[in-house]
Short mmCIF file of C-alpha atoms and ligand atoms in Angstrom, two decimals:
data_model
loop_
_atom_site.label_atom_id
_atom_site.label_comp_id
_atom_site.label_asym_id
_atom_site.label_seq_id
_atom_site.Cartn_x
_atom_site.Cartn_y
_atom_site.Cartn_z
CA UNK A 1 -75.93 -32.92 120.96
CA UNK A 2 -76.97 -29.51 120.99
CA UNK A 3 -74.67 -28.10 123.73
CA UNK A 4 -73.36 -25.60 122.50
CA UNK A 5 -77.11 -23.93 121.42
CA UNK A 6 -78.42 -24.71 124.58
CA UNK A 7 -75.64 -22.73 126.20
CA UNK A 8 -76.23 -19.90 123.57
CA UNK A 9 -80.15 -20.09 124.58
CA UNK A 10 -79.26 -20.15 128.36
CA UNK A 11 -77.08 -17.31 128.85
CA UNK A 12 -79.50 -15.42 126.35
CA UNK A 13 -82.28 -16.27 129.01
CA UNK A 14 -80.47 -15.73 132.14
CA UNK A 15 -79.45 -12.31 130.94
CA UNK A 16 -83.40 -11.41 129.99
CA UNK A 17 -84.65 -12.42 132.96
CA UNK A 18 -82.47 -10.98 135.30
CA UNK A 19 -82.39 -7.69 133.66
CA UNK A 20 -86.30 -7.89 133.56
CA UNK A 21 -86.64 -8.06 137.10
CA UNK A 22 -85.76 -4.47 137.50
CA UNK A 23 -86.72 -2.65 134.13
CA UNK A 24 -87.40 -3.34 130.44
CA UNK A 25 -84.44 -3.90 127.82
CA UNK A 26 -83.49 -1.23 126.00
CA UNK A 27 -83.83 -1.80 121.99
CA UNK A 28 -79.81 -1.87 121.98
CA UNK A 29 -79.54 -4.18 124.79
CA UNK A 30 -81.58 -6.37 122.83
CA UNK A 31 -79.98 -6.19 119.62
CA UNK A 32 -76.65 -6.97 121.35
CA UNK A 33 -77.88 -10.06 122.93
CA UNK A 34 -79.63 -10.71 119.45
CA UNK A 35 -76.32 -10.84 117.84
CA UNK A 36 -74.58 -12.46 120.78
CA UNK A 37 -76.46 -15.32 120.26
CA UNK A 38 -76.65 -15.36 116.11
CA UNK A 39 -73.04 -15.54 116.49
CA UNK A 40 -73.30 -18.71 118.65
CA UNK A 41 -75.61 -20.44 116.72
CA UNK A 42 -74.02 -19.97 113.35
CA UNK A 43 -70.41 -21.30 115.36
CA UNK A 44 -72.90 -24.64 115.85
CA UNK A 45 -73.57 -25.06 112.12
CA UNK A 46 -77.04 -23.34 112.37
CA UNK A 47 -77.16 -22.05 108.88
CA UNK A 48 -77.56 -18.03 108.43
CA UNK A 49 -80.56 -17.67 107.40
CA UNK A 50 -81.76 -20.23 110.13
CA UNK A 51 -79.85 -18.12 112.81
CA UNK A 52 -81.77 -15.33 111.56
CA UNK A 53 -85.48 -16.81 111.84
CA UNK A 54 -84.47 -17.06 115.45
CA UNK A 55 -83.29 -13.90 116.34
CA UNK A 56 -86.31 -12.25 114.41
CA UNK A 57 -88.80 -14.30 116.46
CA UNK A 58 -86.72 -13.69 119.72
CA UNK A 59 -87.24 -9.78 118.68
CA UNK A 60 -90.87 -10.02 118.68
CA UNK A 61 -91.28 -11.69 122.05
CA UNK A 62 -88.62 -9.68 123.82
CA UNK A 63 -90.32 -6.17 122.57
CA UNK A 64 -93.55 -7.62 123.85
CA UNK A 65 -92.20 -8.60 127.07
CA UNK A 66 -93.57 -7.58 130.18
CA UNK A 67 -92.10 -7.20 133.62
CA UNK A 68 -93.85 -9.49 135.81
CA UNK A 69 -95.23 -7.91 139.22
CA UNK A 70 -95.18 -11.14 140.67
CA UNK A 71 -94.25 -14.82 139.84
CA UNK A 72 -90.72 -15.77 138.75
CA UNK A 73 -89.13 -13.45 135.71
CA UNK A 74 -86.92 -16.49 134.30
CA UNK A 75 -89.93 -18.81 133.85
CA UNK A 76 -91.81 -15.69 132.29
CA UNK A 77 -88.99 -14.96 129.86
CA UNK A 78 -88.31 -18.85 129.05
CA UNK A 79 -92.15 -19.85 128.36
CA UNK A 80 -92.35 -16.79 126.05
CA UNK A 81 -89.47 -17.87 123.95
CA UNK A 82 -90.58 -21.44 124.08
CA UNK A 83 -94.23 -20.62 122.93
CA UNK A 84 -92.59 -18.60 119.71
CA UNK A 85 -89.98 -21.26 118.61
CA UNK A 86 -92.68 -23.58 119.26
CA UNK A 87 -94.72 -22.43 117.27
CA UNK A 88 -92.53 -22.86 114.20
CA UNK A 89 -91.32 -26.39 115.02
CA UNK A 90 -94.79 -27.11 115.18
CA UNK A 91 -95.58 -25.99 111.61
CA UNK A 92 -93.55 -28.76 110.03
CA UNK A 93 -94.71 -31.87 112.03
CA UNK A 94 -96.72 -34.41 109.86
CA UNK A 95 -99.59 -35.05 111.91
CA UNK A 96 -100.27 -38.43 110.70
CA UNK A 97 -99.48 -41.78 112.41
CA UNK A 98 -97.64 -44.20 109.70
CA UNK A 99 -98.80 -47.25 111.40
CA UNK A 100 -102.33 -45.97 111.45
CA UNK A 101 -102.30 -44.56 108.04
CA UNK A 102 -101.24 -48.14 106.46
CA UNK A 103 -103.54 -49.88 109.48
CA UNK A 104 -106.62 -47.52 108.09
CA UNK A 105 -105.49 -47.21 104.45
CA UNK A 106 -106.29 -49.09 101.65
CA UNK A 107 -104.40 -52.67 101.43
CA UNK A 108 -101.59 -52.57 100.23
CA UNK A 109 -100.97 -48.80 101.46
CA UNK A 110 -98.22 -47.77 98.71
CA UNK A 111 -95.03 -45.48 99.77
CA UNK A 112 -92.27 -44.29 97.48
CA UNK A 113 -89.39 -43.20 99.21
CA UNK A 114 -87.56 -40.69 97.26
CA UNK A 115 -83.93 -38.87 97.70
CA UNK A 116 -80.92 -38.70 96.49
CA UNK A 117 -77.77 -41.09 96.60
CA UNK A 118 -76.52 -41.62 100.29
CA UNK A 119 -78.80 -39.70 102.19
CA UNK A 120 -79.97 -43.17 103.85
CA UNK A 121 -82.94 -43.63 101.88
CA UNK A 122 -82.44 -48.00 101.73
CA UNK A 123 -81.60 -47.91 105.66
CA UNK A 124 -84.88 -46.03 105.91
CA UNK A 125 -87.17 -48.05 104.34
CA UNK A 126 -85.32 -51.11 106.38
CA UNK A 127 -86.25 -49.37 109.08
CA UNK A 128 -89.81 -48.52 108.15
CA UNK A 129 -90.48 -52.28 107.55
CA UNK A 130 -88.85 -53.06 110.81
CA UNK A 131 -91.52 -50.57 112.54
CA UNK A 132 -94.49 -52.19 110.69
CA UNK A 133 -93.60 -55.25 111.46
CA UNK A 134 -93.26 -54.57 115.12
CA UNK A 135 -96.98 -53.51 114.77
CA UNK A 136 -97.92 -56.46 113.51
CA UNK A 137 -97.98 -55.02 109.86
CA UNK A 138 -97.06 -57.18 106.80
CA UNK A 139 -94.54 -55.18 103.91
CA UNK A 140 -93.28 -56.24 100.86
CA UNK A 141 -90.09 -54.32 100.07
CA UNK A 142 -89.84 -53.12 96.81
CA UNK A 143 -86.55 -51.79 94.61
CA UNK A 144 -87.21 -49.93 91.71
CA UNK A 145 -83.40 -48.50 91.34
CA UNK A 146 -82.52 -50.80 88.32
CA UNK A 147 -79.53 -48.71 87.73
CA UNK A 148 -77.28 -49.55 90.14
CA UNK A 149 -77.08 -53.49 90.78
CA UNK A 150 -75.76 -52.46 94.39
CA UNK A 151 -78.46 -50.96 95.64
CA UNK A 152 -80.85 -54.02 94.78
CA UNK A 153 -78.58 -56.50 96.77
CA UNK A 154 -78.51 -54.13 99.89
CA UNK A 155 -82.02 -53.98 99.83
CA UNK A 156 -82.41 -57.47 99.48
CA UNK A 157 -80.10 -58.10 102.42
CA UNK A 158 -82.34 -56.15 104.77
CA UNK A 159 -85.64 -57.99 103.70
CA UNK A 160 -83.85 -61.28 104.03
CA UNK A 161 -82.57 -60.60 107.57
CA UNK A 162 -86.31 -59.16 108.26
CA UNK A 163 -87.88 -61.76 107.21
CA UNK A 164 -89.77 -59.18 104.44
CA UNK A 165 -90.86 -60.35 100.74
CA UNK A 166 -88.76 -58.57 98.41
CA UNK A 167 -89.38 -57.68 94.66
CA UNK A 168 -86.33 -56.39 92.58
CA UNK A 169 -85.46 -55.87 89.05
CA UNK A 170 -82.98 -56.78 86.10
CA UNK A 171 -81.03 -54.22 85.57
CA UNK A 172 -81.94 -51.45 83.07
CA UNK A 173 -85.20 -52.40 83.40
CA UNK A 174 -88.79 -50.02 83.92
CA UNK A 175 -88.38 -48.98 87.62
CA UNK A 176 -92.06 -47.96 87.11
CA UNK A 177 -92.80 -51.35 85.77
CA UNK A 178 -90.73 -52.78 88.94
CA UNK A 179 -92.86 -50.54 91.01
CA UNK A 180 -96.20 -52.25 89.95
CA UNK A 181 -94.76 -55.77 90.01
CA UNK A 182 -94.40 -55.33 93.66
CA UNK A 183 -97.89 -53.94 94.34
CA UNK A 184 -99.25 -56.92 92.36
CA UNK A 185 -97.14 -59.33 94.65
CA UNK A 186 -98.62 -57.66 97.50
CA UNK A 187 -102.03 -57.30 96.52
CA UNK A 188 -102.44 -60.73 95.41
CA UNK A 189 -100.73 -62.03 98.51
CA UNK A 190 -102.79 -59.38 100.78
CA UNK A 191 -99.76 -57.59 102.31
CA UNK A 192 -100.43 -54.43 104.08
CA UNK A 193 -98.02 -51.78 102.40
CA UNK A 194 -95.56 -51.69 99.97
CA UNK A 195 -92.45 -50.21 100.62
CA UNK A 196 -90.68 -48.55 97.48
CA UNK A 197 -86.74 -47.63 96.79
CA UNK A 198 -86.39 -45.61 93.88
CA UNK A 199 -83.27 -44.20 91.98
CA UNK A 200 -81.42 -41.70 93.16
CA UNK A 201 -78.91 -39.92 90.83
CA UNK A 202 -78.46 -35.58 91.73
CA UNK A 203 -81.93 -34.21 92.18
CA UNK A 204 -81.10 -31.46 89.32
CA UNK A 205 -81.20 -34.95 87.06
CA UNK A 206 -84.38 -34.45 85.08
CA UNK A 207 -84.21 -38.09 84.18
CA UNK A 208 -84.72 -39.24 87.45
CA UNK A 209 -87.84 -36.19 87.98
CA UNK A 210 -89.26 -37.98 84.94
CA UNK A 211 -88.51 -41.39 86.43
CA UNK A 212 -90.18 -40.37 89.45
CA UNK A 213 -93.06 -39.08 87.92
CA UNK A 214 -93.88 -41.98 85.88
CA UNK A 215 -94.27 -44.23 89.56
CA UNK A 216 -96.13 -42.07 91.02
CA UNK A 217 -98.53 -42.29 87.55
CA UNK A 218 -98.12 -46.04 87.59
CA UNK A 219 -99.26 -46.69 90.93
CA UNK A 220 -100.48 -43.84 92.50
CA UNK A 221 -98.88 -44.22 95.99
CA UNK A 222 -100.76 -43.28 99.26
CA UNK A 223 -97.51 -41.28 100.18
CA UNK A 224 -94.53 -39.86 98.72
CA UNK A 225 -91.75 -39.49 100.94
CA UNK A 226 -88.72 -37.91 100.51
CA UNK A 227 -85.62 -38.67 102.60
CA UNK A 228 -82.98 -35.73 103.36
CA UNK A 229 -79.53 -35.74 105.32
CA UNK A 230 -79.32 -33.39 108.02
CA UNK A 231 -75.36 -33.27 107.44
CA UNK A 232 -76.24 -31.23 104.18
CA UNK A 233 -78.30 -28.65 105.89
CA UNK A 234 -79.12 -26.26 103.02
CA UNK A 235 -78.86 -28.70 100.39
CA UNK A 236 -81.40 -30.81 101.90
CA UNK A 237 -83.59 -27.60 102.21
CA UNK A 238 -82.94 -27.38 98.16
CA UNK A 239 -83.39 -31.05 97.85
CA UNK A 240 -86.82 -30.64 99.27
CA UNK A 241 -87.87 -27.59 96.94
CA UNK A 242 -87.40 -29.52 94.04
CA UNK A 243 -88.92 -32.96 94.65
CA UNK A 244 -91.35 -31.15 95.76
CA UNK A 245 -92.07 -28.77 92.29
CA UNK A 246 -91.30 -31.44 90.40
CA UNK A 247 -92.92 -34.55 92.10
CA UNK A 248 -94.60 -33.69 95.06
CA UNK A 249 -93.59 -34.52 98.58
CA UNK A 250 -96.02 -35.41 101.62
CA UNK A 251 -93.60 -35.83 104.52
CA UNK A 252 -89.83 -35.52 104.92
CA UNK A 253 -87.77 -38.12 106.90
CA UNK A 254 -84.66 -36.55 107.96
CA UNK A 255 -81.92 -39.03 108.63
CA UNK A 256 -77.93 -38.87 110.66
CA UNK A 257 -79.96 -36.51 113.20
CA UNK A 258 -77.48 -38.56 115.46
CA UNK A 259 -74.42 -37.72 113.47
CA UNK A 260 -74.72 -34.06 113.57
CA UNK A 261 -72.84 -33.31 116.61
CA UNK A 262 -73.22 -29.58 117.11
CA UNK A 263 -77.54 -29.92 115.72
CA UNK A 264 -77.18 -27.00 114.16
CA UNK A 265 -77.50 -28.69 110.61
CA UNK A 266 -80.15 -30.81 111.59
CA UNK A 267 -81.50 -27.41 113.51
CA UNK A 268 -81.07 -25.62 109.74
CA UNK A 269 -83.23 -28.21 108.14
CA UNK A 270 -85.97 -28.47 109.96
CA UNK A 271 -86.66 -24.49 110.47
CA UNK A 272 -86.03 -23.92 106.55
CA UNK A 273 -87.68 -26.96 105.13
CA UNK A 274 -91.42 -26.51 103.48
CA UNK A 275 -92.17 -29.44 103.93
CA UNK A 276 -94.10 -31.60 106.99
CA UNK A 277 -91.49 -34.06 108.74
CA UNK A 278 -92.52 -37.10 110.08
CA UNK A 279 -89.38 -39.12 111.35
CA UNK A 280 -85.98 -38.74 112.34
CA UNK A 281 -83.35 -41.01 111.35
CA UNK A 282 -81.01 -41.43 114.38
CA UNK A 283 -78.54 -43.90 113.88
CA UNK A 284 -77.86 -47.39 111.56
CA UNK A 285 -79.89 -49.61 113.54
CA UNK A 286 -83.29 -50.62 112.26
CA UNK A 287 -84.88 -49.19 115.88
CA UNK A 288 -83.23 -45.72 115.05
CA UNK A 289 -86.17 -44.32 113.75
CA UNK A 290 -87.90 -41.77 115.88
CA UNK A 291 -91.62 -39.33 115.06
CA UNK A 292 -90.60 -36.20 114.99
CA UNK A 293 -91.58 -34.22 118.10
CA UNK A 294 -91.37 -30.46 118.83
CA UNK A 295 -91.84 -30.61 122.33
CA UNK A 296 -88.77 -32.72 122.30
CA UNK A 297 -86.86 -30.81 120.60
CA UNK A 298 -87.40 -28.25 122.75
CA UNK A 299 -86.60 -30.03 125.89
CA UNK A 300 -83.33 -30.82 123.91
CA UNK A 301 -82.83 -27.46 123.15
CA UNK A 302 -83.51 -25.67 126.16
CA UNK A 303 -82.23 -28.10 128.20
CA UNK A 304 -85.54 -28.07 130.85
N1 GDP B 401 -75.53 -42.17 111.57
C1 GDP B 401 -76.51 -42.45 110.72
N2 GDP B 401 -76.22 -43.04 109.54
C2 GDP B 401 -77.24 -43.31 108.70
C3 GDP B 401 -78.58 -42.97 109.00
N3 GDP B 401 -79.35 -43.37 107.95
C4 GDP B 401 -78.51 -43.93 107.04
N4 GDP B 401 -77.25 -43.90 107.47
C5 GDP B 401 -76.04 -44.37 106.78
O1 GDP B 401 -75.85 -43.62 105.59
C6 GDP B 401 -75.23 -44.41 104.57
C7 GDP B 401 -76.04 -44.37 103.28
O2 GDP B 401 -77.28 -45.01 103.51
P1 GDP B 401 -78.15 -45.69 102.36
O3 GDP B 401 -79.40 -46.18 103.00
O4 GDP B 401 -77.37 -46.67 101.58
O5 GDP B 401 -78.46 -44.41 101.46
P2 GDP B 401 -79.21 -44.30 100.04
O6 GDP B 401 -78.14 -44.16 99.00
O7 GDP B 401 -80.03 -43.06 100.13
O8 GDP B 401 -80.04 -45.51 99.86
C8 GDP B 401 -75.11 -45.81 105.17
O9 GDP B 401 -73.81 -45.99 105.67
C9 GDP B 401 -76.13 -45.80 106.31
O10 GDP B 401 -75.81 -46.70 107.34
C10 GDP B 401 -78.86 -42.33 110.27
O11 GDP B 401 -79.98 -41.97 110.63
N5 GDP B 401 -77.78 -42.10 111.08
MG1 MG B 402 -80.09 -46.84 98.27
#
């Protein structure tokens, strides 16, 4: 993953630095390399206007850069660039631990998981109860989409092979009345969070904004989260806009991070999105489920 941008970022770097050595860039050298590598991202799948962040924040730092007397001109050059993009990916982390947050929070600690159809949203909560669990966290799963009869018998698979309570609905029924059966279950039963699958028809649906809406009145989660696919890259950054306006969205979990082969979707995403992110989704498996780190993505990115 990401070979092709880290190859883009290196040759941008190696030409910097060596030409830094002897004298500053000229403001056409720079453009040149500027576009050079815009080109190279956008042939990854970064999207435009994410191409375009980049090379404006690249801009900056290059102008400012200074020839360094002593000390070594690539590290100079690379820590520069680093510190900017940094900066940026660091701007959209969530800073909040979910195990601590449903360790510390009120019992049950209530999460809706919100998203539209496919983008992983039932393999993610699977994979959220997996993660409690593994801290020694009880969840009750919970499926509020009582429109597709599907979607309740996946869900009910992964509690069953988890081991996890599960509390579904006939279908047609309330989802928000679905919602607050399964905080009742776990409250009575003293479970630690509650885990909540909701609906999810095209996000332009204002049904399902109003369906949404009425949950989040019902039981008045601890966190909304909304799930996104990094294949759709500037869909998902539209995706986010609108939950968001319409029913607020705390942290983003971005999933098939691991089916992106170029990044630059995934890339896309998480530079456009306005919205904190707090996981990645990185594969089927119930373990591929990773915090979202910067510095990682750097390292991944830079290659060093
Ligand atoms: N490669 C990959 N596939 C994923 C990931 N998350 C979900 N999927 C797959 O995406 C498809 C749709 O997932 P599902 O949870 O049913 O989506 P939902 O409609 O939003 O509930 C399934 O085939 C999942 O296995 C991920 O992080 N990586
Ligand atoms: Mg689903």
């Amino acid at each position: 993953m990401f070979g092709k941008i880290k190859e883009a970022f290196k040759k941008l770097i190696d030409t910097v630095s060596e030409t830094i050595k002897y004298r500053t860039l000229s403001q056409e050298e720079i453009e040149g390399l500027l576009e050079e590598l815009e080109l190279k991202l956008v042939e990854a799948d970064v999207a435009v206007d994410a191409a375009e962040k980049i090379t404006n924040l690249l801009r900056s730092v290059f102008a400012e850069l200074k020839i360094p007397r002593i000390g070594d001109a690539r590290s100079v050059v690379m820590d520069a660039v680093k510190r900017k993009l940094l900066e940026i990916l660091k701007h959209g982390v969530f800073e909040k631990d979910l195990v601590e947050l449903v360790r510390e929070g009120r019992k049950p600690f209530k999460i809706v998981f919100m998203g539209v159809n496919g983008v992983g949203k039932t393999t993610t909560i699977a994979k959220t109860a997996f993660l409690l669990l593994n801290n020694g966290l009880k969840p009750v799963i919970v499926a509020a989409d009582t429109f597709r009869a599907a979607a309740q018998e996946q869900l009910k698979k992964h509690s069953e092979k988890l081991g996890v309570p599960f509390v579904g609905g006939k279908y047609g029924s309330d989802p928000a009345a679905v919602a607050y059966d399964g905080v009742r279950y776990a409250e009575k039963r003293g479970y630690d969070a509650v885990l909540i699958d909701t609906a999810g028809r095209m996000h332009v649906d204002s049904n399902l904004m109003d369906e949404l809406k009425k949950i989040v009145r019902v039981i008045k989660p601890d966190l909304k989260l909304l799930v996104l696919d990094a294949l759709t890259g500037n869909d998902a950054v539209e995706q986010a806009r609108a939950f968001h306006e319409n029913v607020g969205v705390d942290a983003v979990i971005l999933t098939k991070v691991d089916a992106d082969s170029r990044g630059g979707a995934a890339l896309s995403v998480i530079l456009s999105i306005d919205r904190p992110i707090i996981y990645l989704g990185v594969g089927q498996g119930y373990r591929d489920l990773i915090p979202y780190n910067p510095e990682l993505l750097l390292k991944l990115l830079f290659g060093e």
